[in-house]
JSON list of C-alpha atoms in Angstrom, two decimals:
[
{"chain": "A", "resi": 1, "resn": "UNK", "atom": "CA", "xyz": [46.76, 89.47, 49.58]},
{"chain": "A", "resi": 2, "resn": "UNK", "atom": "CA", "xyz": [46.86, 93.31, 48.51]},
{"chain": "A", "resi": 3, "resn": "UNK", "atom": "CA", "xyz": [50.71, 93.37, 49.71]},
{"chain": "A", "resi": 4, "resn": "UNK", "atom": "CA", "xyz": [51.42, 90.81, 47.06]},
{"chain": "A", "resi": 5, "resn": "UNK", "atom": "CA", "xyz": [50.18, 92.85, 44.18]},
{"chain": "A", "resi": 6, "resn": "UNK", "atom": "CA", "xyz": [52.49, 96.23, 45.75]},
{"chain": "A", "resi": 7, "resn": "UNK", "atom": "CA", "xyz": [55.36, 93.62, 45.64]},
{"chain": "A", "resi": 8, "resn": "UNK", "atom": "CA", "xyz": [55.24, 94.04, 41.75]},
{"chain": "A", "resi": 9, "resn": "UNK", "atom": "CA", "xyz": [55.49, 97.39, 41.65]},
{"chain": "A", "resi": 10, "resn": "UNK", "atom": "CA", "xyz": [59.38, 97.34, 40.82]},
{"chain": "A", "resi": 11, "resn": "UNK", "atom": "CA", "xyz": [58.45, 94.72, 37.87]},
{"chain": "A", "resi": 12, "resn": "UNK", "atom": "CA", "xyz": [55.87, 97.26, 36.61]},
{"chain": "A", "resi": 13, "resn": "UNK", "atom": "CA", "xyz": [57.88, 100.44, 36.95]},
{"chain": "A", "resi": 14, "resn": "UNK", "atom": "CA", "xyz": [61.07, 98.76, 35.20]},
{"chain": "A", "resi": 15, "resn": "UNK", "atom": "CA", "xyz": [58.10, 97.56, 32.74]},
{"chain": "A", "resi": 16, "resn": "UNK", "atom": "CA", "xyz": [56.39, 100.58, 32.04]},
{"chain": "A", "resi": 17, "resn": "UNK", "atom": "CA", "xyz": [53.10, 99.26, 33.21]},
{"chain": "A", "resi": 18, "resn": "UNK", "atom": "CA", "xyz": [50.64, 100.51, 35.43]},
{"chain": "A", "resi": 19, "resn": "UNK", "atom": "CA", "xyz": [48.16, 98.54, 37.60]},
{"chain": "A", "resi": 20, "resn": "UNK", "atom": "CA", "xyz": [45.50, 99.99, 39.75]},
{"chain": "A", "resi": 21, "resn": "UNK", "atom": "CA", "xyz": [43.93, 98.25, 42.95]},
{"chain": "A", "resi": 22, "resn": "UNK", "atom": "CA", "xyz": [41.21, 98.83, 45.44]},
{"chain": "A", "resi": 23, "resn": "UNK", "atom": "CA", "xyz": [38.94, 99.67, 42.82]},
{"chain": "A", "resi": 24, "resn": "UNK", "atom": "CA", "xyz": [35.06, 99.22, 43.69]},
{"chain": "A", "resi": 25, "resn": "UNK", "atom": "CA", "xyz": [32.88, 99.94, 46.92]},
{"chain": "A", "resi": 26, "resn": "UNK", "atom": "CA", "xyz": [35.57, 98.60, 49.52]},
{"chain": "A", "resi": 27, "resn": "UNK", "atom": "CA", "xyz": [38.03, 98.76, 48.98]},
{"chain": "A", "resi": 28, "resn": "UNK", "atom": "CA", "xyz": [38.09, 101.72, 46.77]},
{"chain": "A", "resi": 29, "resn": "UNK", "atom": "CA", "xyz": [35.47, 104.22, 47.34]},
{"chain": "A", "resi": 30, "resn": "UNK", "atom": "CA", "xyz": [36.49, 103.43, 50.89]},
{"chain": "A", "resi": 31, "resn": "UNK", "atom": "CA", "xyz": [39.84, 104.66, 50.71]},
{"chain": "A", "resi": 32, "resn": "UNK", "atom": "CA", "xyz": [38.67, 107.88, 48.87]},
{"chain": "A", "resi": 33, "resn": "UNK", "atom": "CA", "xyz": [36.87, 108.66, 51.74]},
{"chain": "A", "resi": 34, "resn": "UNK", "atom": "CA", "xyz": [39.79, 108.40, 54.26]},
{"chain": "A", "resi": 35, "resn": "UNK", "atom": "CA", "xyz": [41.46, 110.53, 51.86]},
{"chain": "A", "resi": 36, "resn": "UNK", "atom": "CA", "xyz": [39.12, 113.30, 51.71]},
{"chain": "A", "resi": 37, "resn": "UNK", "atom": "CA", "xyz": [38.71, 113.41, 55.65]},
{"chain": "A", "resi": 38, "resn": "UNK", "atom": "CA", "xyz": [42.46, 113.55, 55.73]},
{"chain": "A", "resi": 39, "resn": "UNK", "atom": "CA", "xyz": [42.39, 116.36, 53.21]},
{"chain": "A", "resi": 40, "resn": "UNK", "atom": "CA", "xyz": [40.06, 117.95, 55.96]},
{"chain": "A", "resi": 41, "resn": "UNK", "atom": "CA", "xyz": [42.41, 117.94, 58.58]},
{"chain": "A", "resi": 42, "resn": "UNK", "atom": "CA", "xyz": [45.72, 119.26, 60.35]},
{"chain": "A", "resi": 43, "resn": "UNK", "atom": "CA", "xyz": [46.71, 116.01, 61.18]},
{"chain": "A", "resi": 44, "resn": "UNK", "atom": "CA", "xyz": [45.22, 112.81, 60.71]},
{"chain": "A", "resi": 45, "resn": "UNK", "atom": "CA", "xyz": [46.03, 109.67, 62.83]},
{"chain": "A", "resi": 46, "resn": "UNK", "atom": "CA", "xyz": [43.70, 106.95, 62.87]},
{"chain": "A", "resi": 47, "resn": "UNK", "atom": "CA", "xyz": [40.50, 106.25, 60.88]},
{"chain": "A", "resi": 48, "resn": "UNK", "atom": "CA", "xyz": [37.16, 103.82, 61.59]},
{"chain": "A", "resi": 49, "resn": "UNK", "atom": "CA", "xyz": [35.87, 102.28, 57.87]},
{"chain": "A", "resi": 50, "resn": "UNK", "atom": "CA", "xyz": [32.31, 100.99, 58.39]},
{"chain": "A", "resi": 51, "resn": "UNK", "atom": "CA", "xyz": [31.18, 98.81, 55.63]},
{"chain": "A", "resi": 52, "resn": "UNK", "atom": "CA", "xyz": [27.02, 98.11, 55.81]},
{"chain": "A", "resi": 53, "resn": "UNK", "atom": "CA", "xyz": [25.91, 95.15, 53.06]},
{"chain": "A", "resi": 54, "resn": "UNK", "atom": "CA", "xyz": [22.08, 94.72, 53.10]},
{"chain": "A", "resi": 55, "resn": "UNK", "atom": "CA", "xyz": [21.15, 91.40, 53.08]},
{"chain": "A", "resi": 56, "resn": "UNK", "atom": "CA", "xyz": [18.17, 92.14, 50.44]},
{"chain": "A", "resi": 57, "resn": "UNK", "atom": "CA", "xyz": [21.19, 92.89, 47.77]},
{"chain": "A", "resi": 58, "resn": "UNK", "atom": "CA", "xyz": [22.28, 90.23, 45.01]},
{"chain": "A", "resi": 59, "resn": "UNK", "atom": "CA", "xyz": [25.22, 88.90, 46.50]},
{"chain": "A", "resi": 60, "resn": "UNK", "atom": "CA", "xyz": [27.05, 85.90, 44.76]},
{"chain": "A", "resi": 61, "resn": "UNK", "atom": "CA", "xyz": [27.65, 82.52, 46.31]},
{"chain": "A", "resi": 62, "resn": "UNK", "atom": "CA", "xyz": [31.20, 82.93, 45.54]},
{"chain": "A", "resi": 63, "resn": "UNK", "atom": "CA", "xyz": [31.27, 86.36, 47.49]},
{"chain": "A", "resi": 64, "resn": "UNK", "atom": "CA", "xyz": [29.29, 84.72, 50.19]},
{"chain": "A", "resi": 65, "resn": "UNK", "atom": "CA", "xyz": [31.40, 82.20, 51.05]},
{"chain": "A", "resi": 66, "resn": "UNK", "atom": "CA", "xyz": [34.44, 84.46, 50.75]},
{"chain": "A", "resi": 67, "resn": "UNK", "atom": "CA", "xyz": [32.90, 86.63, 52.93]},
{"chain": "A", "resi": 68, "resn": "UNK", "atom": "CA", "xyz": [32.13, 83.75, 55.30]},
{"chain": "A", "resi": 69, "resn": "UNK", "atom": "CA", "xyz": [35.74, 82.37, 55.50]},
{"chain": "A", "resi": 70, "resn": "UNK", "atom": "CA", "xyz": [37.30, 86.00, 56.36]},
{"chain": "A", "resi": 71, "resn": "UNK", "atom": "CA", "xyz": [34.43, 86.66, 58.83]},
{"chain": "A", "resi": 72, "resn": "UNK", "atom": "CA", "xyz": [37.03, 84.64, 61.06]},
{"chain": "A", "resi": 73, "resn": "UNK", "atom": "CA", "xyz": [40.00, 85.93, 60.00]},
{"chain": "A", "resi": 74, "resn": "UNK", "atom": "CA", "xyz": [42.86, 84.10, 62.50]},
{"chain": "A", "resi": 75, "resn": "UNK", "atom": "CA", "xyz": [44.78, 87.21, 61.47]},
{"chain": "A", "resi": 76, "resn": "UNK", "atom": "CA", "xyz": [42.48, 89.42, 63.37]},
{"chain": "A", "resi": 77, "resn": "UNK", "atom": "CA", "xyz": [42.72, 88.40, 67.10]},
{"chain": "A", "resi": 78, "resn": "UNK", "atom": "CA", "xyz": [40.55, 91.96, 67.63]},
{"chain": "A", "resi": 79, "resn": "UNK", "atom": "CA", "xyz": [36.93, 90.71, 67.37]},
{"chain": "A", "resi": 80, "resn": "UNK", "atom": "CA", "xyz": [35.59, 93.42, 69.54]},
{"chain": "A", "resi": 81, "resn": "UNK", "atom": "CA", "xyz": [32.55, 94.56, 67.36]},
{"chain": "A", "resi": 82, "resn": "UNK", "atom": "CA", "xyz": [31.98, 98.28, 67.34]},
{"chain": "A", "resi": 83, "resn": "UNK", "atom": "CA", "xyz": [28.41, 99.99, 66.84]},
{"chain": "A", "resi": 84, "resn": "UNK", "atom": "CA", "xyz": [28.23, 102.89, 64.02]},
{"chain": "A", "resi": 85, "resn": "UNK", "atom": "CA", "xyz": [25.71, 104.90, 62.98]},
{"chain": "A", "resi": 86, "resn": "UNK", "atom": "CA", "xyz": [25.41, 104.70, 58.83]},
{"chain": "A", "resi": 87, "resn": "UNK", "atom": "CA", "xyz": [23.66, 107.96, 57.57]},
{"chain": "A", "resi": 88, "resn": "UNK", "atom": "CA", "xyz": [20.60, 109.45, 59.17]},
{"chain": "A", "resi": 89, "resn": "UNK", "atom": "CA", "xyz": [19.72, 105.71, 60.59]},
{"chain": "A", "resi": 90, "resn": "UNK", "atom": "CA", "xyz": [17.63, 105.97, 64.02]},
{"chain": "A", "resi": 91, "resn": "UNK", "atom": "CA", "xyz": [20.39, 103.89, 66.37]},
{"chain": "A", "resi": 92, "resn": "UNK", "atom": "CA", "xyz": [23.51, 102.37, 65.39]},
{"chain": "A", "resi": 93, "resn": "UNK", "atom": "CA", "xyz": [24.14, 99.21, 63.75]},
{"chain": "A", "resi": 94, "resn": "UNK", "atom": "CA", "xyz": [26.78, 96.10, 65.66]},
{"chain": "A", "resi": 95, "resn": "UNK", "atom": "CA", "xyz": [29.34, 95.79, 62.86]},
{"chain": "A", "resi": 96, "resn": "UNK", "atom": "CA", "xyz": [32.66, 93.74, 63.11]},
{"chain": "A", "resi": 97, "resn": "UNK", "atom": "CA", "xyz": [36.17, 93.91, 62.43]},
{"chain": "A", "resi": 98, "resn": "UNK", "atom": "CA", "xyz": [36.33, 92.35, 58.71]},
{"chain": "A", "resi": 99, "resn": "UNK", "atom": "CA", "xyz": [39.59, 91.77, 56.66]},
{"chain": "A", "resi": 100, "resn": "UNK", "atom": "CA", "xyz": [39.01, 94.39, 54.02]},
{"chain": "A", "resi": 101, "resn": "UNK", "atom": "CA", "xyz": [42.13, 95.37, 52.65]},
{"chain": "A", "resi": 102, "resn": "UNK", "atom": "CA", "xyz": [41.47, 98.88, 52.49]},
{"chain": "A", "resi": 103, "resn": "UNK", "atom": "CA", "xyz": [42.22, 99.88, 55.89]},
{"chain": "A", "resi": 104, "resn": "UNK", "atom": "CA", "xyz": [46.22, 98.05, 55.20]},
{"chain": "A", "resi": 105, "resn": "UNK", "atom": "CA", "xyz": [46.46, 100.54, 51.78]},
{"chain": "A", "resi": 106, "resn": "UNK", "atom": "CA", "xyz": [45.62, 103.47, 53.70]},
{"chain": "A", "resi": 107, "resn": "UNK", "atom": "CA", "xyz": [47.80, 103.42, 56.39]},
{"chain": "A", "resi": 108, "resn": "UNK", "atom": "CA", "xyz": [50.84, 103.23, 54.32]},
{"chain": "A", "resi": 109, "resn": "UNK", "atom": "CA", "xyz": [49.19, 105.78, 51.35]},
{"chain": "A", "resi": 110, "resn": "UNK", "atom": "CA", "xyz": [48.10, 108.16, 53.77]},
{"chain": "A", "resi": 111, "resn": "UNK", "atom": "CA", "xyz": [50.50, 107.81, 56.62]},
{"chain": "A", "resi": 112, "resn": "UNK", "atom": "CA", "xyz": [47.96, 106.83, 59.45]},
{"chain": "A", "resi": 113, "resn": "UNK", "atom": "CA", "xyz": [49.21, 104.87, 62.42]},
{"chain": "A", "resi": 114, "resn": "UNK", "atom": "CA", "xyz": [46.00, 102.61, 62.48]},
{"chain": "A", "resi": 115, "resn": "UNK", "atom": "CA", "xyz": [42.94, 101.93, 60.61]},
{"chain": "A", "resi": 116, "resn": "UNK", "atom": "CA", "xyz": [39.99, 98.79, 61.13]},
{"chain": "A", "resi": 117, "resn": "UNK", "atom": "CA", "xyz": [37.42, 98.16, 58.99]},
{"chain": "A", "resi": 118, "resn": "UNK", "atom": "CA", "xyz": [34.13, 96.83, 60.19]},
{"chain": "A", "resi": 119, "resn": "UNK", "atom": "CA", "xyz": [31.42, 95.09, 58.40]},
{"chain": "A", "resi": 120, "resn": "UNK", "atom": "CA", "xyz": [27.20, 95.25, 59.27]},
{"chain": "A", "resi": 121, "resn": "UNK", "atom": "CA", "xyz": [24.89, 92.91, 56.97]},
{"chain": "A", "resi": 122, "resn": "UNK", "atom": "CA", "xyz": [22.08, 95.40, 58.03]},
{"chain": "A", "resi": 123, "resn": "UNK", "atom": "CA", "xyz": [20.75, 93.61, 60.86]},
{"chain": "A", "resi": 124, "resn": "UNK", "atom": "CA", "xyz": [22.15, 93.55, 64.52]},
{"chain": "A", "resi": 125, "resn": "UNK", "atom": "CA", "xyz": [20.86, 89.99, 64.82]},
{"chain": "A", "resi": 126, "resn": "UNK", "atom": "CA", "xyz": [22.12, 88.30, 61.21]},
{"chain": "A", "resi": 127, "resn": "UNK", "atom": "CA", "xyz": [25.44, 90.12, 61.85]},
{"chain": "A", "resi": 128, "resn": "UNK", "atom": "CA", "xyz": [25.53, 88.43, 64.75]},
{"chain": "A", "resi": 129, "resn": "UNK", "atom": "CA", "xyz": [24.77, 85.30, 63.58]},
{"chain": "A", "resi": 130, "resn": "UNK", "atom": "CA", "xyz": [26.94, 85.53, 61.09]},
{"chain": "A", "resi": 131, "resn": "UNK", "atom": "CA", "xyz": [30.70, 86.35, 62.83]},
{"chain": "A", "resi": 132, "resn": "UNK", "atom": "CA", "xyz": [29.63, 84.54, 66.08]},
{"chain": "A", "resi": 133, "resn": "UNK", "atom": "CA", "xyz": [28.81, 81.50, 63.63]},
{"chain": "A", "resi": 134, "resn": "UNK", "atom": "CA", "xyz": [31.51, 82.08, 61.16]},
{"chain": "A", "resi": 135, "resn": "UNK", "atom": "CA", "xyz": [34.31, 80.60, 63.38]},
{"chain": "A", "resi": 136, "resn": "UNK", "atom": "CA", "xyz": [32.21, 76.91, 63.75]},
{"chain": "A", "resi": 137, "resn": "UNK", "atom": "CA", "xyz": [31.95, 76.65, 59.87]},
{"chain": "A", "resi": 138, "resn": "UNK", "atom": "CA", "xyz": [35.82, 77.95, 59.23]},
{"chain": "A", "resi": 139, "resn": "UNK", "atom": "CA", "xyz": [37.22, 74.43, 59.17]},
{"chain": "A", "resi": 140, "resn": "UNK", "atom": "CA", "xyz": [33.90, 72.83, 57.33]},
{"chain": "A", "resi": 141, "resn": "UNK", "atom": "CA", "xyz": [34.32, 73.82, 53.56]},
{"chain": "A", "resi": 142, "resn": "UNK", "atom": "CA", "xyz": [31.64, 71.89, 52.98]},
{"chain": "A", "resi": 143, "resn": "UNK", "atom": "CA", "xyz": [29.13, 72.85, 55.65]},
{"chain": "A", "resi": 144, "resn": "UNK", "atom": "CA", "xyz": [30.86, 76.62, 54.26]},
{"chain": "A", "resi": 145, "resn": "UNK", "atom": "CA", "xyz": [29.49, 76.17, 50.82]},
{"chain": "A", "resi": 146, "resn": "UNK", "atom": "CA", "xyz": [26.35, 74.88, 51.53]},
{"chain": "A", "resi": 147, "resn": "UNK", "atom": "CA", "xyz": [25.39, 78.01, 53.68]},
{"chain": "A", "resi": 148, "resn": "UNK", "atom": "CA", "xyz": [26.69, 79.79, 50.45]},
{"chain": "A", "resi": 149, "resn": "UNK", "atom": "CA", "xyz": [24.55, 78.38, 48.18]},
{"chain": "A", "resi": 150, "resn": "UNK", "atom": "CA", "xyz": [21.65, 78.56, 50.70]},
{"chain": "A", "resi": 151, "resn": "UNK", "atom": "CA", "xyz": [21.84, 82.84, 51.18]},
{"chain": "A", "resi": 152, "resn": "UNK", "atom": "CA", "xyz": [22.53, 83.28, 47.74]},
{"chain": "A", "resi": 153, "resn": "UNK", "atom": "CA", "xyz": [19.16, 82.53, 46.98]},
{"chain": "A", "resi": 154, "resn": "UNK", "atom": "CA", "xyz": [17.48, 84.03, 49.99]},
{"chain": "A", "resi": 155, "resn": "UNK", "atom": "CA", "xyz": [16.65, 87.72, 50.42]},
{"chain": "A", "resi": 156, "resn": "UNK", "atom": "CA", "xyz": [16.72, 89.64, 53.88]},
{"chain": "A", "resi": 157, "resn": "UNK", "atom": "CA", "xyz": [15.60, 93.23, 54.44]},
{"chain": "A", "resi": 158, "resn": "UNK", "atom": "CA", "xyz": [17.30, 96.00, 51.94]},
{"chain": "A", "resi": 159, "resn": "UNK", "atom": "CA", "xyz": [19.54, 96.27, 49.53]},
{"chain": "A", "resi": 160, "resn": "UNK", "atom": "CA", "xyz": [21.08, 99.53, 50.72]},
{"chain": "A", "resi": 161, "resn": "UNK", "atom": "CA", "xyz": [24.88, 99.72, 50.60]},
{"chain": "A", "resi": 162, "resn": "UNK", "atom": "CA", "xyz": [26.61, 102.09, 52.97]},
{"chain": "A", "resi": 163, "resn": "UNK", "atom": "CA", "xyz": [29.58, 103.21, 54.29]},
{"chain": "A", "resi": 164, "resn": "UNK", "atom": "CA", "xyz": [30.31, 105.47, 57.14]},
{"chain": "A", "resi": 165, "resn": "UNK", "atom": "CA", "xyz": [34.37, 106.91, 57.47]},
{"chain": "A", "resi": 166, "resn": "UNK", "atom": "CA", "xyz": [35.76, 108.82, 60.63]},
{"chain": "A", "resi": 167, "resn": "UNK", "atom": "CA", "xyz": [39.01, 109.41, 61.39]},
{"chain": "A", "resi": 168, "resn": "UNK", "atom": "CA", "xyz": [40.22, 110.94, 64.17]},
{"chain": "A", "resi": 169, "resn": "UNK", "atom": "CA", "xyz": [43.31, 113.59, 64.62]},
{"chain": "A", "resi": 170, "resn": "UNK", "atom": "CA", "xyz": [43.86, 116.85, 64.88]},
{"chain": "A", "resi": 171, "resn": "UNK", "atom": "CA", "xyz": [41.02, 119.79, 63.13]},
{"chain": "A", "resi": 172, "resn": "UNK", "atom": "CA", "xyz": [41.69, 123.45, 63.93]},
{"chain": "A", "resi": 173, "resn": "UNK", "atom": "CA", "xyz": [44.47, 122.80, 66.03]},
{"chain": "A", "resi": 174, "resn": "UNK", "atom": "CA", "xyz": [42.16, 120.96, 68.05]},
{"chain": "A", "resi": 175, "resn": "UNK", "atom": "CA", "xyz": [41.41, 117.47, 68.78]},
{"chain": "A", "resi": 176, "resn": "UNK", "atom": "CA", "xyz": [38.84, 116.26, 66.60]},
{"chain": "A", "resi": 177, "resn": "UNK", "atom": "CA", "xyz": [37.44, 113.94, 63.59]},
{"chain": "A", "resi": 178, "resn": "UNK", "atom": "CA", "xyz": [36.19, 113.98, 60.59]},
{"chain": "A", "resi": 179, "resn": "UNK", "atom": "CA", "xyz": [33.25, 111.63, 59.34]},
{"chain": "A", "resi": 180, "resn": "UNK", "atom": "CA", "xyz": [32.00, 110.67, 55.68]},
{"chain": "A", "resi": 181, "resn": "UNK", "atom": "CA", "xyz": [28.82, 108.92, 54.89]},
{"chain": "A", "resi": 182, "resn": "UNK", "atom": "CA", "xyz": [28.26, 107.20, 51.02]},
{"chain": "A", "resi": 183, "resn": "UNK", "atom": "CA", "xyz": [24.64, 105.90, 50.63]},
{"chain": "A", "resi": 184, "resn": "UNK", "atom": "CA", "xyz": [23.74, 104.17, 47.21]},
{"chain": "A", "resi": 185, "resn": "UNK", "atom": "CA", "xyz": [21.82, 101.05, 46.76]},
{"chain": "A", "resi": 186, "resn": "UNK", "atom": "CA", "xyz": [23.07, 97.18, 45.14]},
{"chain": "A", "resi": 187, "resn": "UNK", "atom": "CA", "xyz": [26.50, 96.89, 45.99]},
{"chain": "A", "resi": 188, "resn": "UNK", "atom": "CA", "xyz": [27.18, 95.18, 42.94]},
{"chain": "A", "resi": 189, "resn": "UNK", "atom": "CA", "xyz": [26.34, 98.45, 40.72]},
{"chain": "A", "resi": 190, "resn": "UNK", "atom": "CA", "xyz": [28.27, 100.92, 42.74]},
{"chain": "A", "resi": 191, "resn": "UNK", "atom": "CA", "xyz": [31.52, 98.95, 42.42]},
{"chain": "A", "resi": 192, "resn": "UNK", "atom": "CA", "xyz": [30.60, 98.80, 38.49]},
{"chain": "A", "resi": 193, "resn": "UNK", "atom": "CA", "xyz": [30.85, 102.39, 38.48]},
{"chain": "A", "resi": 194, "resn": "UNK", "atom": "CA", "xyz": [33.64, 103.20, 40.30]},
{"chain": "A", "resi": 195, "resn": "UNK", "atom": "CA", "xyz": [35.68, 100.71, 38.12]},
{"chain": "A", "resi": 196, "resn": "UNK", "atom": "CA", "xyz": [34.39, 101.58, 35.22]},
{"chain": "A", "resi": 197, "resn": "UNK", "atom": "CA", "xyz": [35.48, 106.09, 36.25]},
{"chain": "A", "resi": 198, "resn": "UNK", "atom": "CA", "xyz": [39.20, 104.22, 36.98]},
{"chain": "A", "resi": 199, "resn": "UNK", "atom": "CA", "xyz": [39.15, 102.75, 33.32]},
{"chain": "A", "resi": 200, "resn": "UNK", "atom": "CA", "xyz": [37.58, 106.25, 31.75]},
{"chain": "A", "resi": 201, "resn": "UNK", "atom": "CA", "xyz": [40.40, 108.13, 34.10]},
{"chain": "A", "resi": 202, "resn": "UNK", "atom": "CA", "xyz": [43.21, 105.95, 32.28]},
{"chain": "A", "resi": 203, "resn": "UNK", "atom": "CA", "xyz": [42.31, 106.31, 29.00]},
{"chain": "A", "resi": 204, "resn": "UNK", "atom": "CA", "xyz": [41.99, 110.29, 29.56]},
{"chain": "A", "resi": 205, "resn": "UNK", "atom": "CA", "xyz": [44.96, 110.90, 31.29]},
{"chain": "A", "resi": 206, "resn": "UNK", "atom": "CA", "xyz": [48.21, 108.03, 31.44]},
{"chain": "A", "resi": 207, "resn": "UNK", "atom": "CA", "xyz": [48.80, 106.68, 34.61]},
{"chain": "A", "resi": 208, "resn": "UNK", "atom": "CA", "xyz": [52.88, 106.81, 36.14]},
{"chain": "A", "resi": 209, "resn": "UNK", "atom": "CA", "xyz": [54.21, 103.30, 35.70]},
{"chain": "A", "resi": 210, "resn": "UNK", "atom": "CA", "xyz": [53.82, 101.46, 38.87]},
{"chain": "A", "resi": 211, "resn": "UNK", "atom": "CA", "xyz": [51.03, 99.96, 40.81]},
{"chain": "A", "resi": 212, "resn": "UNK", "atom": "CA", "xyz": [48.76, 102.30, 42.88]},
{"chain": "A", "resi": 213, "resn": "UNK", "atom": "CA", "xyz": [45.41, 102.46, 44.98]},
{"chain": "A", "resi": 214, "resn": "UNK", "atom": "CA", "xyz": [42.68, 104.42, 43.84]},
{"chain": "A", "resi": 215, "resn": "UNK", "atom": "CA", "xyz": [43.41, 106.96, 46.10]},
{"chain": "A", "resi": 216, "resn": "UNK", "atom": "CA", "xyz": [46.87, 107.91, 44.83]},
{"chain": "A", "resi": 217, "resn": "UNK", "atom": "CA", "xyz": [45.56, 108.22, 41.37]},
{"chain": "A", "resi": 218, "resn": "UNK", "atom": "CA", "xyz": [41.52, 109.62, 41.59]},
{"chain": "A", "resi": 219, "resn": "UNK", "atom": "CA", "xyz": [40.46, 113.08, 42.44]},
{"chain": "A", "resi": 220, "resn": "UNK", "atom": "CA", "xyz": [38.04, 112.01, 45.16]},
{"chain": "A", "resi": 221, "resn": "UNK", "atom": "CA", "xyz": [35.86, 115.06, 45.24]},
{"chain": "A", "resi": 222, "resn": "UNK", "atom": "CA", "xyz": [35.46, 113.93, 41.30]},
{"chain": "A", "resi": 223, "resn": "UNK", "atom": "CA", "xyz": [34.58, 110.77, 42.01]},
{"chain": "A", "resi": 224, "resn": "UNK", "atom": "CA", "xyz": [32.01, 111.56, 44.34]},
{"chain": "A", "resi": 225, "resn": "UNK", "atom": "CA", "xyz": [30.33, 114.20, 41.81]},
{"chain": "A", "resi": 226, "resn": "UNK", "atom": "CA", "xyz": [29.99, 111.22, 39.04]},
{"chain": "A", "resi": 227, "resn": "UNK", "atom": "CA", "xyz": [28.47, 108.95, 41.46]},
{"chain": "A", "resi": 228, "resn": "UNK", "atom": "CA", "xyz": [25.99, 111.67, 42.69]},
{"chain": "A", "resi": 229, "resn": "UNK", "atom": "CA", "xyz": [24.60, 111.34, 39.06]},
{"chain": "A", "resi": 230, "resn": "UNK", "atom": "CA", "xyz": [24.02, 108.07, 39.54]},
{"chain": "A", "resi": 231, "resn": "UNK", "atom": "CA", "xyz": [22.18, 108.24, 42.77]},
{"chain": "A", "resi": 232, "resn": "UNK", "atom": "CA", "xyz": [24.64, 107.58, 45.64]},
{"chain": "A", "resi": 233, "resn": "UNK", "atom": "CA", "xyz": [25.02, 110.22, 47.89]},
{"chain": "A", "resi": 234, "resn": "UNK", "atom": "CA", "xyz": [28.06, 111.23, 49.76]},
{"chain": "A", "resi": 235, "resn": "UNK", "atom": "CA", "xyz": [28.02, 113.57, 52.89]},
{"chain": "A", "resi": 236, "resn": "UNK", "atom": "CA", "xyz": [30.92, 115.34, 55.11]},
{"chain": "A", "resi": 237, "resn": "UNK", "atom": "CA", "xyz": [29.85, 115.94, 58.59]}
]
């Protein structure tokens, strides 16, 4: 768990060492969002993280059948899906609440009072499929692994990678939100890059000893320049 890695940031400070976590798509470009809504606002209190996977993406069997154990979480009794609209897409997408551990970090980095993450593979039905099934397989490593090794090698629909941020507060002395969309394509690259602008960032500039999230140590409005380069898009509405 991400809490056990904050645990060592006494060792690290009385160390000198630095470690940096939620580094990738989500967490990490996740939590840069929240941040920048935040930074949009008077007052920020809660925040929605949806997190949409396309099916037609290279996805390892190991990150399969991780993502098949946590689809049923026992530490999320909230199962209530929640329907989001990623980008300029016609309707919105069934997503579910999914352990990512971005929406713990932000709530104590950015002071809001609640945060859930939910996950979309792309398709109302698969997603379906896939958290309504998850909960039969959770006890059945076996019958867990198999299914791993079977969607590895399958394909379904695209390989777009999304995520849509809103959080919700106070804008203009008003109640209000702020929403974020980040559109890019294979997962897998995306989180290459945003790793790989955390290494480049340390070696420019010395992080304070400690351990952080990316969002205590990376300009987000940076971030989201380098990754425009590189052909994934992110919007403020």
């Amino acid at each position: 768990m991400i809490e056990n890695v904050e645990l060592l940031d006494g060792l690290a400070r009385s160390s000198d060492g630095s470690a940096i976590v939620s580094v990738g798509f989500a967490p990490g470009l996740t939590n840069l969002m929240v941040k920048k809504a935040v930074s949009q606002m008077d007052y920020a209190e809660t925040a929605r993280i949806g997190v949409l996977l396309g099916l037609g993406d290279t996805h390892g069997e190991a990150a399969i059948l991780w993502t098949l154990s946590n689809a049923s979480d026992p530490n999320m009794p909230d199962r209530t899906p929640a329907y989001i609209r990623f980008g300029d897409d016609r309707k919105a997408s069934i997503a579910y609440p999914f352990p990512f551990s971005d929406q713990y970090a932000v709530r104590r980095t950015l002071g809001l009072s609640e945060a859930t993450t939910f996950l979309s593979l792309g398709s109302d039905v698969l997603t379906k499929l896939a958290f309504r099934g998850a909960p039969l397989l959770r006890c059945r490593h076996g019958a867990q692994r198999a299914m791993a090794a079977i969607l590895s090698r399958l394909r379904f629909g695209s390989d777009r990678a999304v995520l849509a941020v809103e959080v919700s507060g106070r804008v203009g002395g008003r109640p209000g939100s702020v929403g974020i969309i980040c559109e890019g394509r294979r997962e897998a690259e995306i989180t290459a890059s945003v790793a790989a602008l955390v290494v480049r960032r340390l070696m420019e500039m010395e992080a304070q000893p400690g351990v952080h999230h990316i969002d205590e140590i990376m300009d987000a409005d940076a971030v989201f320049a380098e990754l425009a380069s590189r052909g994934v898009a992110v919007t403020v509405r």
